[in-house]
CSV table of C-alpha atoms in Angstrom, one decimal:
chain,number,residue,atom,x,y,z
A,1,UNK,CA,-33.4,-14.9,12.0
A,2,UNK,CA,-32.7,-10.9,12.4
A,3,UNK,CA,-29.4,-9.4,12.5
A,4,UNK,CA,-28.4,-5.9,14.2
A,5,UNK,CA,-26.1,-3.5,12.9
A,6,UNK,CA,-25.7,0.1,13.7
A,7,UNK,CA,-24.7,0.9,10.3
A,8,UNK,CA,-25.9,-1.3,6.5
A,9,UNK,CA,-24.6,-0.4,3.5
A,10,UNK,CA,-26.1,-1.8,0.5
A,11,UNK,CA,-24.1,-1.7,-2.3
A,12,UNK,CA,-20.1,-2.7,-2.6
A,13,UNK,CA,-19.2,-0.8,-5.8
A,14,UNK,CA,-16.6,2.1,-5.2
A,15,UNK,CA,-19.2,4.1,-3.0
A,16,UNK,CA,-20.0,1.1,-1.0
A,17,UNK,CA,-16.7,0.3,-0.4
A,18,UNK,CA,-15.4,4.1,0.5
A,19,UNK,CA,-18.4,4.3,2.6
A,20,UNK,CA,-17.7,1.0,5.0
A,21,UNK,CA,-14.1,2.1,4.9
A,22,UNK,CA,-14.7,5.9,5.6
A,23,UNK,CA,-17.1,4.9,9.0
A,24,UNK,CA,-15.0,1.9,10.3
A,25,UNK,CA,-12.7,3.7,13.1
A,26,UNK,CA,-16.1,4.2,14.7
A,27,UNK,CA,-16.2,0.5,16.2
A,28,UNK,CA,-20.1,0.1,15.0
A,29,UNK,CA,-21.2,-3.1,13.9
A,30,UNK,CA,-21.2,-2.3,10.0
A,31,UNK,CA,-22.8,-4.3,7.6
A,32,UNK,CA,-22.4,-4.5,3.5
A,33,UNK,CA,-24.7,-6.0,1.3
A,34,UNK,CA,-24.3,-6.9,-2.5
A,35,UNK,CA,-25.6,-9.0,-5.0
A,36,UNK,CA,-22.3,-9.8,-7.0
A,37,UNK,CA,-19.6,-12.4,-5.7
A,38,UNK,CA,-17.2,-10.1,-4.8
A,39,UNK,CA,-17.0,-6.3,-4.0
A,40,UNK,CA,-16.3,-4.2,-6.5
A,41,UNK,CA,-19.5,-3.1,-8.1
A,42,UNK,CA,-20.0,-2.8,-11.8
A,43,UNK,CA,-17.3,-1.1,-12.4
A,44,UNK,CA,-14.5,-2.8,-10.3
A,45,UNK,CA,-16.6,-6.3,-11.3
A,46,UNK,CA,-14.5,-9.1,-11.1
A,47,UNK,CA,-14.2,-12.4,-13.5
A,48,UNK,CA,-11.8,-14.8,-15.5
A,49,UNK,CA,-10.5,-12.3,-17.4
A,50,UNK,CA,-10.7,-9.1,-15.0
A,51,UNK,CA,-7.9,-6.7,-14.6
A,52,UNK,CA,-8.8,-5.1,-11.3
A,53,UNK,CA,-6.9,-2.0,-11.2
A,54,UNK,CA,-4.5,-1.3,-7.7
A,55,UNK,CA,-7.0,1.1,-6.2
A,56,UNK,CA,-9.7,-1.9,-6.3
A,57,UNK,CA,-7.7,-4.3,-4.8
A,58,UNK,CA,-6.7,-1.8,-1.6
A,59,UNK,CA,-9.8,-1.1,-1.1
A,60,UNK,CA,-11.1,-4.8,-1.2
A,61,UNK,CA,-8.1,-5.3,0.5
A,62,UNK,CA,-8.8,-2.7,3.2
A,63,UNK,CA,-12.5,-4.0,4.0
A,64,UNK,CA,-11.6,-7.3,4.4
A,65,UNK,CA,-8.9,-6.2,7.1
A,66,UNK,CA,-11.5,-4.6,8.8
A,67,UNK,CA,-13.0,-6.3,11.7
A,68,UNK,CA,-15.9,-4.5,12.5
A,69,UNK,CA,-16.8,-4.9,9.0
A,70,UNK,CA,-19.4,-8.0,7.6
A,71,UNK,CA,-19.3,-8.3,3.7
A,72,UNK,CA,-22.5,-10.4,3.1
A,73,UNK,CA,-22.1,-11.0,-1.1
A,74,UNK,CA,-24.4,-12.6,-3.6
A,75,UNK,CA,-27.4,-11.1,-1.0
A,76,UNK,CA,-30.1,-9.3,-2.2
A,77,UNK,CA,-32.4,-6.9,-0.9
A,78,UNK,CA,-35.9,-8.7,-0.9
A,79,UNK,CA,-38.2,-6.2,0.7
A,80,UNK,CA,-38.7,-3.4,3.5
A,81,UNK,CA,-39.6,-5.7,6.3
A,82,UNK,CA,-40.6,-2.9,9.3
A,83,UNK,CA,-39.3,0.4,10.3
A,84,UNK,CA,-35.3,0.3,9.5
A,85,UNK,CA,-35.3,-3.3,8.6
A,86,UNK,CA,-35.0,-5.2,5.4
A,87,UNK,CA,-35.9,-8.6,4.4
A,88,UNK,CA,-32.4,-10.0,2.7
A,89,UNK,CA,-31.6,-13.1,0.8
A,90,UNK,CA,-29.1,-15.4,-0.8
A,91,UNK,CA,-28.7,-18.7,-1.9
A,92,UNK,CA,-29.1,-20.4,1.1
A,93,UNK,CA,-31.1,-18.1,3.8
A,94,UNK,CA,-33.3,-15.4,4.5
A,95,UNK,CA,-33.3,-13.1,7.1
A,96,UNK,CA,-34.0,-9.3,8.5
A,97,UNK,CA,-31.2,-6.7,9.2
A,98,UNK,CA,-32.3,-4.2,11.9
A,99,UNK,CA,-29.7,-0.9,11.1
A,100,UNK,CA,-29.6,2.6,12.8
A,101,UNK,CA,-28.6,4.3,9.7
A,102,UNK,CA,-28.2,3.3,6.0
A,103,UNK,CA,-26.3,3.8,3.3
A,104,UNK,CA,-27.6,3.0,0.0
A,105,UNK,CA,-24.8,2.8,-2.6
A,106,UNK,CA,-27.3,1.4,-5.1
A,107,UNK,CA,-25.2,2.5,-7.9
A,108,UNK,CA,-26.6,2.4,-11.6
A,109,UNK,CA,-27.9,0.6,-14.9
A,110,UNK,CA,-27.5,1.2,-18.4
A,111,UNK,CA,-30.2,2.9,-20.5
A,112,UNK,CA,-30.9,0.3,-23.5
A,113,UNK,CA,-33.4,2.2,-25.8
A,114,UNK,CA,-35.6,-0.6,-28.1
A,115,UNK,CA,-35.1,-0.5,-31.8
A,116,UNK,CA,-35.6,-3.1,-34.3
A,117,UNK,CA,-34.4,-6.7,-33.8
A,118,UNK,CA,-32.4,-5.1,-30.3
A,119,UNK,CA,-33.6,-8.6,-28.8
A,120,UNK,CA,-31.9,-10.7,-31.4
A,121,UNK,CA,-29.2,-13.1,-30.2
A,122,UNK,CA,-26.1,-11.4,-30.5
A,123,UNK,CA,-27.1,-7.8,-29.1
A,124,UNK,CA,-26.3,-6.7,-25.7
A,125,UNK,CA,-25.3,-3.9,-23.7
A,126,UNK,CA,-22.5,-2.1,-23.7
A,127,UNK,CA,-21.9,-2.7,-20.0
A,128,UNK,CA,-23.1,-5.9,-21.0
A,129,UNK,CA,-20.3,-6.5,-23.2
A,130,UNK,CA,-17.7,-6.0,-20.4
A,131,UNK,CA,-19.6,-8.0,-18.0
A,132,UNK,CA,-19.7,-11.2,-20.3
A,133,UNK,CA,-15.6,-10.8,-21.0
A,134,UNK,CA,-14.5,-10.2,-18.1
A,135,UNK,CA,-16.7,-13.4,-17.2
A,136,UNK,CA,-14.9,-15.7,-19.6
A,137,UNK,CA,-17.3,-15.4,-22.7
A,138,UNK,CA,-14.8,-15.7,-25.7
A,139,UNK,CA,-15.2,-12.9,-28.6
A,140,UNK,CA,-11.6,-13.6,-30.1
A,141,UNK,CA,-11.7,-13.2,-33.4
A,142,UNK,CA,-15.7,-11.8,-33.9
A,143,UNK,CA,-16.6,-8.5,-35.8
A,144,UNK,CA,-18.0,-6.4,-33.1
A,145,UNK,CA,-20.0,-2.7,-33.6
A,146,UNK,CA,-20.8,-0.9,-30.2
A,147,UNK,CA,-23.1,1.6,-30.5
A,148,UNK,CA,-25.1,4.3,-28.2
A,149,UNK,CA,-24.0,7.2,-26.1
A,150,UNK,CA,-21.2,8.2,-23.1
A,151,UNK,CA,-17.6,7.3,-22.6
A,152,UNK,CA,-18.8,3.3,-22.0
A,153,UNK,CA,-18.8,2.6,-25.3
A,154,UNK,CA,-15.4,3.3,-25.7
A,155,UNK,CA,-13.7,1.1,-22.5
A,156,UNK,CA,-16.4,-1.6,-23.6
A,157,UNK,CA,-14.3,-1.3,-27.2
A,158,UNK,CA,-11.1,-1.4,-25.4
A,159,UNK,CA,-12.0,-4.7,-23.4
A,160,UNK,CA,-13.9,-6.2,-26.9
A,161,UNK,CA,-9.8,-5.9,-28.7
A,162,UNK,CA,-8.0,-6.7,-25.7
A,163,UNK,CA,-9.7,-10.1,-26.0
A,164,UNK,CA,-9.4,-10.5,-29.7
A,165,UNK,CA,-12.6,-8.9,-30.9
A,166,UNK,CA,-12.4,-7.3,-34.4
A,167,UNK,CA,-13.8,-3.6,-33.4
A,168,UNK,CA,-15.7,-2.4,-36.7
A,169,UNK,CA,-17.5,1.1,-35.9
A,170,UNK,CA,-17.7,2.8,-32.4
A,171,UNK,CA,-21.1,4.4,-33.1
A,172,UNK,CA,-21.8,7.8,-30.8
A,173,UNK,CA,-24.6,9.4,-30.8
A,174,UNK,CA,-23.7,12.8,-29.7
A,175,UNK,CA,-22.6,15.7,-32.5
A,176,UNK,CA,-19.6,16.7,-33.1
A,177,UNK,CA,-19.2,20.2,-31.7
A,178,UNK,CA,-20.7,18.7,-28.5
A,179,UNK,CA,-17.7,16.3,-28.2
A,180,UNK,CA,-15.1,19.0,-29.4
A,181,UNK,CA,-16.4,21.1,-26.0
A,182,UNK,CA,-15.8,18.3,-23.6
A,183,UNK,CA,-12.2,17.3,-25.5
A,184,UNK,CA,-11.2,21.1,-24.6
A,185,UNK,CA,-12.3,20.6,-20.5
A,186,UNK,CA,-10.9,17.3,-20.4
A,187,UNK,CA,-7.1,19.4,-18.9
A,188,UNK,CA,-9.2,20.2,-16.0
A,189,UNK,CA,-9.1,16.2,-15.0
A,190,UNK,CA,-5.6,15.2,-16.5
A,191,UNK,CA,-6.1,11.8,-15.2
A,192,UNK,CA,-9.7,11.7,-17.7
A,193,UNK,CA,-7.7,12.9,-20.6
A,194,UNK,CA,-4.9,10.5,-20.3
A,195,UNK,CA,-7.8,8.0,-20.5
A,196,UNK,CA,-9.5,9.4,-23.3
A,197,UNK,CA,-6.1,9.1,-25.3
A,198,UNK,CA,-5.7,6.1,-24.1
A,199,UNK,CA,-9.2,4.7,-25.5
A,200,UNK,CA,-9.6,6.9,-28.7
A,201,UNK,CA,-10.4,4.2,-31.5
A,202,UNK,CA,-10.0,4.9,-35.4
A,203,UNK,CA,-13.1,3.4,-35.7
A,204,UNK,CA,-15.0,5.9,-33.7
A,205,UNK,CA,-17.5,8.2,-35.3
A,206,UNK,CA,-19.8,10.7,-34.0
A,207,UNK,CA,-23.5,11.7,-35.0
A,208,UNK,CA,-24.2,8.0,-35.2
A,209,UNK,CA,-26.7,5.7,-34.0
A,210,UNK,CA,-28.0,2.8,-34.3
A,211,UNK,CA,-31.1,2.1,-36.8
A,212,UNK,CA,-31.7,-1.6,-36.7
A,213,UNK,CA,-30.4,-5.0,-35.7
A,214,UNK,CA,-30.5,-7.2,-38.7
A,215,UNK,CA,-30.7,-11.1,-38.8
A,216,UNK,CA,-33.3,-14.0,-38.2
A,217,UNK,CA,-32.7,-16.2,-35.4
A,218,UNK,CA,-29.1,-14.1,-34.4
A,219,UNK,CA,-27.6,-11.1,-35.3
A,220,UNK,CA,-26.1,-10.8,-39.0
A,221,UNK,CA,-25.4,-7.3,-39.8
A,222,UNK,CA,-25.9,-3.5,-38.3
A,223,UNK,CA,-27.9,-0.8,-40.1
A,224,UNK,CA,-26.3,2.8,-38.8
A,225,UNK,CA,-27.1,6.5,-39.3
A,226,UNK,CA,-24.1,7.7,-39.9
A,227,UNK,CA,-23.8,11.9,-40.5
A,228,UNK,CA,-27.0,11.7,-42.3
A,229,UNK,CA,-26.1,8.0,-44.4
A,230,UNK,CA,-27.6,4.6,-44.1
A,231,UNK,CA,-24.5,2.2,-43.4
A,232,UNK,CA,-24.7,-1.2,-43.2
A,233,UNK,CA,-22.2,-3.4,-41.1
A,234,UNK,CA,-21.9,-7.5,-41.1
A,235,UNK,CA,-21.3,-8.1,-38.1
A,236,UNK,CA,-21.4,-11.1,-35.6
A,237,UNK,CA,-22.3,-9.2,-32.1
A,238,UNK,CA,-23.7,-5.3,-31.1
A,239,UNK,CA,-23.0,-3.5,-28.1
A,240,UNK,CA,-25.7,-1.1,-27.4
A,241,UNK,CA,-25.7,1.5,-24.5
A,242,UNK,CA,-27.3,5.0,-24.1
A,243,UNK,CA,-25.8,6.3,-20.8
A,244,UNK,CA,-26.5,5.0,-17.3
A,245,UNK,CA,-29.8,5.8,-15.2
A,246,UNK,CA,-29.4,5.4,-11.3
A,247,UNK,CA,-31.1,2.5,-9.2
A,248,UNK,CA,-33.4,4.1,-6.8
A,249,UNK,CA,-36.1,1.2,-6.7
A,250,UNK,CA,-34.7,0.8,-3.0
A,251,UNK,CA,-34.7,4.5,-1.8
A,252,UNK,CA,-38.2,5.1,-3.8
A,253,UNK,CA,-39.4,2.0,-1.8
A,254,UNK,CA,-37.9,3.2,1.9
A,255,UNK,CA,-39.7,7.0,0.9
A,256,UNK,CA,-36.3,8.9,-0.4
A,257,UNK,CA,-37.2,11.9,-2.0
A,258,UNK,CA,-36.4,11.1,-6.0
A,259,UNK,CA,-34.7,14.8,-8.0
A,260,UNK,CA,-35.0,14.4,-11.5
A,261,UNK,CA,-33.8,10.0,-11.7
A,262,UNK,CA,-31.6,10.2,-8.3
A,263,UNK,CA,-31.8,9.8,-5.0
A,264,UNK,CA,-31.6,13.2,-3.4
A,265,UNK,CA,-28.8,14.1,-1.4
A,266,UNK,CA,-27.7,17.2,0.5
A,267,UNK,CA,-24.1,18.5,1.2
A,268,UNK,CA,-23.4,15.7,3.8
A,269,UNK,CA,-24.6,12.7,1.5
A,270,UNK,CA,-28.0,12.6,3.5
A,271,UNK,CA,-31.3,11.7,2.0
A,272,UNK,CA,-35.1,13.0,3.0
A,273,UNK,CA,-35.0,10.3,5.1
A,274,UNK,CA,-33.8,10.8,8.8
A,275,UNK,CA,-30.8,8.9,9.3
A,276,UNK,CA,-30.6,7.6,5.7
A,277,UNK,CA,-28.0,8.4,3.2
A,278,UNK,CA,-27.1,7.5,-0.5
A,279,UNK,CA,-23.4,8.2,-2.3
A,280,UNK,CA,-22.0,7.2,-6.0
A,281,UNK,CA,-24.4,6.4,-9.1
A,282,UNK,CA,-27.5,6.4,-7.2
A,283,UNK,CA,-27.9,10.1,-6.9
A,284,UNK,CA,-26.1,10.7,-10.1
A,285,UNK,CA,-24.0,9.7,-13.0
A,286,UNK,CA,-20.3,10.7,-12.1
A,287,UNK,CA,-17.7,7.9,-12.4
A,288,UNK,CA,-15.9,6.0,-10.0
A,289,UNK,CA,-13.9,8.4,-8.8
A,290,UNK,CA,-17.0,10.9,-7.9
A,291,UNK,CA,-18.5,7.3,-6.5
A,292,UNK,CA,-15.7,7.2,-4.1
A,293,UNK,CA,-15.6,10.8,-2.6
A,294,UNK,CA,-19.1,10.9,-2.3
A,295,UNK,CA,-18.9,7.5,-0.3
A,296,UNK,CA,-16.5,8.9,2.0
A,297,UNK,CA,-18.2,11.8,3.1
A,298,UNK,CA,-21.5,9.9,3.6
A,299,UNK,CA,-19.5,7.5,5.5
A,300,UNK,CA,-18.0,9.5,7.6
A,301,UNK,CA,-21.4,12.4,8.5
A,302,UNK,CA,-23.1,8.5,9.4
A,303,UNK,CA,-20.8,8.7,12.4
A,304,UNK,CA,-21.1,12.0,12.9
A,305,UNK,CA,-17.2,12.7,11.6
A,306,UNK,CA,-18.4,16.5,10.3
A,307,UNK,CA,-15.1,17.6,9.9
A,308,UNK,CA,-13.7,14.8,7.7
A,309,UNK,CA,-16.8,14.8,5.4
A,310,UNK,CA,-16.3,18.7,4.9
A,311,UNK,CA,-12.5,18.4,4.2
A,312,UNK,CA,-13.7,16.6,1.1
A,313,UNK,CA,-16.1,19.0,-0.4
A,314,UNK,CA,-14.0,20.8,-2.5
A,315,UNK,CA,-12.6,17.0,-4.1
A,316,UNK,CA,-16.6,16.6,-4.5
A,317,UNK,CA,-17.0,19.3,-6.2
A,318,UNK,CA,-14.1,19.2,-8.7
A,319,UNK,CA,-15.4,15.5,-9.6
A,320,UNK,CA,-18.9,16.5,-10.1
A,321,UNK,CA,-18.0,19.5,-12.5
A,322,UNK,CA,-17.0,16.7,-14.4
A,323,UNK,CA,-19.5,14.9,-14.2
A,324,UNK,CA,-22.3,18.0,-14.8
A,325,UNK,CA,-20.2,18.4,-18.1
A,326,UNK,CA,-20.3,14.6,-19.3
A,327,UNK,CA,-24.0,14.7,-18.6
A,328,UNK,CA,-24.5,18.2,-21.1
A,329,UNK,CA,-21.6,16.3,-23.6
A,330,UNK,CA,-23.6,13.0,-23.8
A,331,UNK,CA,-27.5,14.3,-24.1
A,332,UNK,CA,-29.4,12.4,-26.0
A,333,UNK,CA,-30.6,13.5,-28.9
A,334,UNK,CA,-34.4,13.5,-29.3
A,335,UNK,CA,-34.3,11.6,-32.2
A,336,UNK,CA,-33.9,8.4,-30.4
A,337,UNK,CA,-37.3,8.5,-29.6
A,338,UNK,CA,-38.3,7.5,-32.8
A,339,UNK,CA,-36.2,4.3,-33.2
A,340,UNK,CA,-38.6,1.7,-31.9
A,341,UNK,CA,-41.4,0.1,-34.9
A,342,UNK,CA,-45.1,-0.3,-33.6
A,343,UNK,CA,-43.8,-4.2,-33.4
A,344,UNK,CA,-41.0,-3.8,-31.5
A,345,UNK,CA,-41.0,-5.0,-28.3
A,346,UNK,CA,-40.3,-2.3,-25.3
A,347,UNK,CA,-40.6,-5.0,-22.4
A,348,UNK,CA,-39.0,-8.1,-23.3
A,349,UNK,CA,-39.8,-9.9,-20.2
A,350,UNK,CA,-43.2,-9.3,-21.0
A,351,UNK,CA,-43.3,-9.2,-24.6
A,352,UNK,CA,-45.2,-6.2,-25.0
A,353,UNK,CA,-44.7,-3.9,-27.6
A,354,UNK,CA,-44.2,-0.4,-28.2
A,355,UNK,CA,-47.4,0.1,-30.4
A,356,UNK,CA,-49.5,-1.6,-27.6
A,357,UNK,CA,-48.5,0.8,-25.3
A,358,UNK,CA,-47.6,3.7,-27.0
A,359,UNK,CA,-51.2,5.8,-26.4
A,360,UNK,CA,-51.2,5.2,-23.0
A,361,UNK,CA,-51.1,8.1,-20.4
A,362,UNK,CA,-48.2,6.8,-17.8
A,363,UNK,CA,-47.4,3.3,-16.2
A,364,UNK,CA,-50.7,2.5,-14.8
A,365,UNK,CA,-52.5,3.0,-17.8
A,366,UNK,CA,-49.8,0.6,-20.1
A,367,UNK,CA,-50.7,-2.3,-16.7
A,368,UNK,CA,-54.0,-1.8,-17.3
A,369,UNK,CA,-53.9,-2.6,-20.8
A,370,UNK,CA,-50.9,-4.7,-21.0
A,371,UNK,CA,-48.0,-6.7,-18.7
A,372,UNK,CA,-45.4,-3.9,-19.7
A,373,UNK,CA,-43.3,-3.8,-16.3
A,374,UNK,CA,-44.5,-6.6,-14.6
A,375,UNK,CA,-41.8,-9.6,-15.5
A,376,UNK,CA,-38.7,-10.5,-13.6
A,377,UNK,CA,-36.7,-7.4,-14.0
A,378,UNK,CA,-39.4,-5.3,-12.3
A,379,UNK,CA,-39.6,-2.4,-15.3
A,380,UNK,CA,-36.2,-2.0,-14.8
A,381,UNK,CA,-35.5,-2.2,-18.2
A,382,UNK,CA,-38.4,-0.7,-19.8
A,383,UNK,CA,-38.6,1.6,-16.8
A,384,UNK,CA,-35.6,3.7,-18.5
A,385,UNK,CA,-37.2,3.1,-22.0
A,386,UNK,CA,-40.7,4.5,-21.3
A,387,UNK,CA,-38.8,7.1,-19.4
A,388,UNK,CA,-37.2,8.3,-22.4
A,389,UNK,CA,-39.8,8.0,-24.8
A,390,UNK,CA,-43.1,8.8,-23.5
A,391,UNK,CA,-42.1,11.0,-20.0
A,392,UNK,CA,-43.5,8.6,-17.8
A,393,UNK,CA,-42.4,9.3,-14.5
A,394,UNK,CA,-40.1,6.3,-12.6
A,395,UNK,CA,-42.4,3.3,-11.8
A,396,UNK,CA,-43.3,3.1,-8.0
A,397,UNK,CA,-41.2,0.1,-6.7
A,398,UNK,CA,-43.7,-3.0,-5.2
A,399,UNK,CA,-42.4,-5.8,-3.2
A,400,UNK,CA,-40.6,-8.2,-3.7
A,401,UNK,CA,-37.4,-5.3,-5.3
A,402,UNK,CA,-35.8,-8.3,-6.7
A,403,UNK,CA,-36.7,-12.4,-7.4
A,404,UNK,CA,-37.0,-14.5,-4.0
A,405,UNK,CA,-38.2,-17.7,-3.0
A,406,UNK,CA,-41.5,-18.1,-1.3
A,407,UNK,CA,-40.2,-19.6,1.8
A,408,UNK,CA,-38.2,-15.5,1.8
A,409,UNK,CA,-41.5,-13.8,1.8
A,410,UNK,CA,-43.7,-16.4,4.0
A,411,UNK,CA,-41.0,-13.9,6.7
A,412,UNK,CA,-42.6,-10.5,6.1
A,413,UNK,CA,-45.9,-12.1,7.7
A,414,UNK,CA,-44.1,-13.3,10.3
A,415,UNK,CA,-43.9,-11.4,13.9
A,416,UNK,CA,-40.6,-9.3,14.1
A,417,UNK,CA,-38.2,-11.2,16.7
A,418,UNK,CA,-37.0,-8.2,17.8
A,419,UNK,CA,-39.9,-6.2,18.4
């Protein structure tokens, strides 16, 4: 079965959403695909005990209004099927999507660097953390320590106490005269300062990171550096997050040219690619509200609306001075490299660890000696890792870009219908 549109989105974050909205007075057929539930993204992600704020719900609001718009959720990108098509999936059916243009609104994944005992019971994300509350997982009551790097680790602690979690040490990595520097900016974005008061913990501390996970069949305790001094927390969960790289396995596998970890964009949202374009955490860490401008103009230059994408330049450009600043603010300190053992594992899907891999010249040469990469996540995971601590450039993407059925594939040797 194939389906036509004459412009897919993928991805229904913030971006994704701005995007849809930004080219709808066009009339085109307009397609959205995610692989959550709802729209929303990561960031807007919705649950039991999510508190969506008002700009989330008009916007959901907004799309679903829109009748020239198709939300197809809990749909995954399989594969590139043929020239501007892609092999979809969800629970039920597979099919192709023929599109003129595309927007990919990928958006992005948190960095989780491997240290000892990381893959006890009990450790997660940061992100991860929000994800499981705002899906009904109960922490009322449990001693929590959330460690790593960026402002994440913060709204993870805010969601941790506002359902009952006992918040015992916000752990940052960054120094503090790197912090103090982004605290004086902040004025520039009024609206980012009146969150950073609103989040500011007493149990924050900078020049901190995490040294070990401690426990044997779940997590017992936290072992920190802490301004130069081994601390040690009891402690019943960990929260551990290092910043956010952006998902480009689908614009490295269409043959989007890749700057630095994001898709590259130019001035009107455009990739390498003719008639491709990518907005929000995909080319670039910047926060929703970057996520949303950026969505708009590549939204509205895929329907050739020049004028409306330029008008929102200088609102680009505002947002991404903030994000440019976050990302010097938040570096990661080289340090970090040397948290993993020779035991501990770097690909968990595969259980290979770092001292099997840790000679090896790039990401060919750790397959050739080992399964690092090759599990369900797709190196995802250890993708950022390796990244980080050897160099390695980003792993070239291979089909299938995420877990399908057999029957889903048995279609790419099938004879395109519309061809």
């Amino acid at each position: 079965m194939n389906e036509d549109f004459d412009l897919l989105i993928i991805g229904a974050g913030p971006a994704g959403m701005a995007a849809a909205l930004a080219a709808a007075p066009s009339g085109l057929r307009i397609g959205v695909i995610d692989d959550n539930p709802l729209p929303g993204g990561q960031i807007w992600r919705d649950g039991v005990h999510a508190h969506l704020p008002a700009n989330a719900r008009r916007h959901r609001a907004a799309l679903a209004a829109a009748e020239n718009i198709r939300l197809f959720s809990a749909t995954r990108v399989v594969a590139i099927a043929g020239p501007q098509q892609l092999l979809l999936e969800d629970d039920e059916r597979a099919w192709r999507a023929h599109y003129a243009k595309l927007i990919l609104c990928t958006g992005a994944r948190e960095l989780l660097l491997p240290f000892p005992g990381w893959t006890l019971p009990g450790v997660t994300g940061a992100g991860g953390l929000q994800a499981l509350i705002k899906g009904g997982v109960p922490v009322a009551g449990e001693r929590l320590v959330i460690a790593g790097s960026g402002p994440l680790l913060l709204a993870s602690a805010a969601s941790a106490k506002q359902a009952g979690a006992k918040v015992l040490r916000i752990a940052e990595q960054a120094p503090p005269a790197a912090l103090a520097a982004f605290a004086l900016q902040l004025p520039r974005w009024p609206s980012k300062l009146l969150q950073a008061l609103q989040l500011f913990d007493a149990s924050y501390r900078s020049n901190s990171h995490v040294l070990a996970a401690l426990g044997e069949e779940r997590l017992e305790a936290v072992r920190l550096q802490q301004n130069g001094k081994l601390v040690e927390i009891p402690c019943k969960r960990l929260a551990c997050g290092f910043g956010l790289l952006p998902n480009t396995h689908l614009g490295q596998a269409l043959g989007c040219r890749i700057a630095g970890q994001a898709i590259a964009v130019d001035q009107w949202q455009a990739c390498s690619l003719s008639d491709h374009y990518a907005a929000g955490e995909c080319t670039g860490f910047g926060g929703s509200e970057l996520a949303l401008i950026e969505g708009a103009i590549a939204g509205h230059s895929a329907i050739g609306a020049q004028a409306k994408a330029r008008a929102l330049w200088p609102q680009r450009q505002h947002w991404q001075a903030f994000a440019d600043r976050l990302g010097r603010s938040f570096a990661l300190d080289p340090r970090l490299k040397q948290l993993a053992a020779a035991d501990t594992l770097v690909c968990r899907c595969e259980d290979v660890s770092y001292g099997e891999i840790a000679g090896c010249s790039g990401w060919v040469d750790a397959k050739l000696h080992s399964r690092c990469g090759m599990g369900a996540c797709q190196g995802r995971i250890c993708g950022g890792a390796t990244q980080f601590l050897f160099d390695w450039p980003t792993p070239t993407p291979r089909p299938p870009l995420s877990p399908a059925r057999i029957e889903s594939l048995l279609q790419l040797a099938e004879p395109d219908e519309a061809g």
